Amino acid sequence: MEQVGGGGARSALDASPILEVDDLHTHFFTQEGVVRAVDGVSYTVNSGETLGVVGESGCGKSVTALSILRLVANPPGRIVSGEIRLAGTNLLSLSEKEMEAIRGNDISMIFQEPM
């Protein structure tokens, strides 16, 4: 990840990670075989930073975002490995009820076609 703009010194608190994605793998299991939609994505977003994810259609941008929010339809999709931490909390270890409390309050997504 390349940091653009900003400048200036940051305090130790400002530099603490807000979101950490480490070696994330999300696969879809279809009749035709396994689709590795997200295959080893890693990045860290610190306080005050903005992350933009760009790429060609079908490269895994939306599936990565859905994985972070734990909204990948299972089946056929599943996060098969990796870690996702929001302010130090491992989102992959939380129950669905705990994730519901986090979604929309601590982390959210604006969908391309919300209606």
Coordinates of C-alpha atoms in Angstrom, one line a residue:
M1 CA 0.0 0.0 0.0
E2 CA 1.3 3.4 -0.9
Q3 CA 0.4 6.3 1.3
V4 CA -0.5 9.4 -0.6
G5 CA -0.7 12.9 0.8
G6 CA -1.0 13.6 4.5
G7 CA 2.5 14.5 5.5
G8 CA 3.3 15.7 9.0
A9 CA 4.3 13.7 12.1
R10 CA 1.8 11.2 13.6
S11 CA 1.5 10.3 17.2
A12 CA 1.9 6.6 18.3
L13 CA -1.9 6.5 18.8
D14 CA -2.7 7.8 15.4
A15 CA -0.4 5.1 13.9
S16 CA -2.3 2.2 15.5
P17 CA -4.0 0.0 13.0
I18 CA -7.8 0.4 12.5
L19 CA -8.1 -2.4 10.0
E20 CA -5.7 -5.2 9.4
V21 CA -6.2 -7.8 6.7
D22 CA -3.6 -10.6 6.7
D23 CA -3.3 -13.2 4.0
L24 CA -7.0 -13.3 3.3
H25 CA -8.3 -16.2 1.1
T26 CA -12.0 -16.4 0.1
H27 CA -13.0 -19.2 -2.2
F28 CA -16.3 -20.1 -4.0
F29 CA -17.0 -23.8 -4.3
T30 CA -19.0 -24.4 -7.5
Q31 CA -19.9 -27.5 -9.6
E32 CA -17.2 -26.4 -12.0
G33 CA -14.6 -26.3 -9.3
V34 CA -13.1 -23.8 -6.8
V35 CA -12.9 -20.1 -7.6
R36 CA -10.2 -18.4 -5.6
A37 CA -11.8 -14.9 -5.6
V38 CA -9.5 -13.5 -3.0
D39 CA -6.1 -15.2 -2.8
G40 CA -3.6 -13.8 -0.3
V41 CA -4.7 -10.2 0.2
S42 CA -2.9 -8.3 3.0
Y43 CA -3.0 -4.6 4.0
T44 CA -3.1 -2.4 7.1
V45 CA -5.1 0.9 7.4
N46 CA -4.0 3.2 10.2
S47 CA -6.0 6.0 11.9
G48 CA -6.2 8.9 9.5
E49 CA -5.5 6.9 6.4
T50 CA -7.8 6.2 3.5
L51 CA -7.4 3.1 1.4
G52 CA -8.6 2.9 -2.2
V53 CA -8.8 -0.5 -3.9
V54 CA -8.8 -0.5 -7.7
G55 CA -8.6 -3.2 -10.3
E56 CA -10.3 -4.7 -13.3
S57 CA -13.8 -6.1 -13.1
G58 CA -13.9 -9.5 -11.4
C59 CA -10.5 -9.1 -9.7
G60 CA -11.9 -9.5 -6.2
K61 CA -12.4 -6.0 -4.9
S62 CA -16.1 -6.5 -3.8
V63 CA -15.5 -10.0 -2.5
T64 CA -12.6 -8.6 -0.3
A65 CA -14.9 -6.0 1.1
L66 CA -17.7 -8.5 1.7
S67 CA -15.2 -10.8 3.4
I68 CA -14.2 -8.0 5.8
L69 CA -17.8 -7.5 6.7
R70 CA -18.4 -11.3 6.7
L71 CA -21.2 -11.0 4.2
V72 CA -20.0 -13.6 1.7
A73 CA -22.8 -16.0 0.9
N74 CA -22.0 -19.4 2.4
P75 CA -22.5 -21.5 0.4
P76 CA -21.0 -21.2 -2.2
G77 CA -18.4 -18.8 -0.8
R78 CA -16.2 -19.1 2.3
I79 CA -13.3 -17.4 3.9
V80 CA -10.9 -20.3 4.0
S81 CA -7.9 -18.6 5.7
G82 CA -6.4 -15.4 6.9
E83 CA -7.1 -12.8 9.5
I84 CA -9.2 -9.7 9.6
R85 CA -8.8 -7.4 12.6
L86 CA -10.8 -4.2 13.3
A87 CA -9.2 -2.1 16.1
G88 CA -7.4 -5.3 17.2
T89 CA -10.6 -7.5 17.3
N90 CA -10.4 -10.6 15.2
L91 CA -13.6 -10.4 13.1
L92 CA -13.4 -14.0 12.0
S93 CA -13.7 -15.2 15.6
L94 CA -17.0 -13.3 16.3
S95 CA -20.5 -14.7 16.3
E96 CA -23.0 -13.5 13.7
K97 CA -24.8 -11.6 16.5
E98 CA -21.5 -9.8 17.4
M99 CA -20.9 -9.0 13.7
E100 CA -24.4 -7.5 13.4
A101 CA -23.6 -5.1 16.3
I102 CA -20.3 -4.0 14.5
R103 CA -21.8 -3.6 11.0
G104 CA -23.1 -0.1 10.4
N105 CA -21.7 1.1 13.7
D106 CA -18.0 0.4 13.5
I107 CA -17.6 -0.6 9.9
S108 CA -19.8 -0.4 6.8
M109 CA -19.9 -0.5 3.1
I110 CA -21.7 1.6 0.5
F111 CA -22.8 -0.9 -2.2
Q112 CA -22.6 -0.1 -5.9
E113 CA -26.3 -0.8 -6.4
P114 CA -28.0 -0.2 -3.1
M115 CA -31.6 -0.5 -4.4

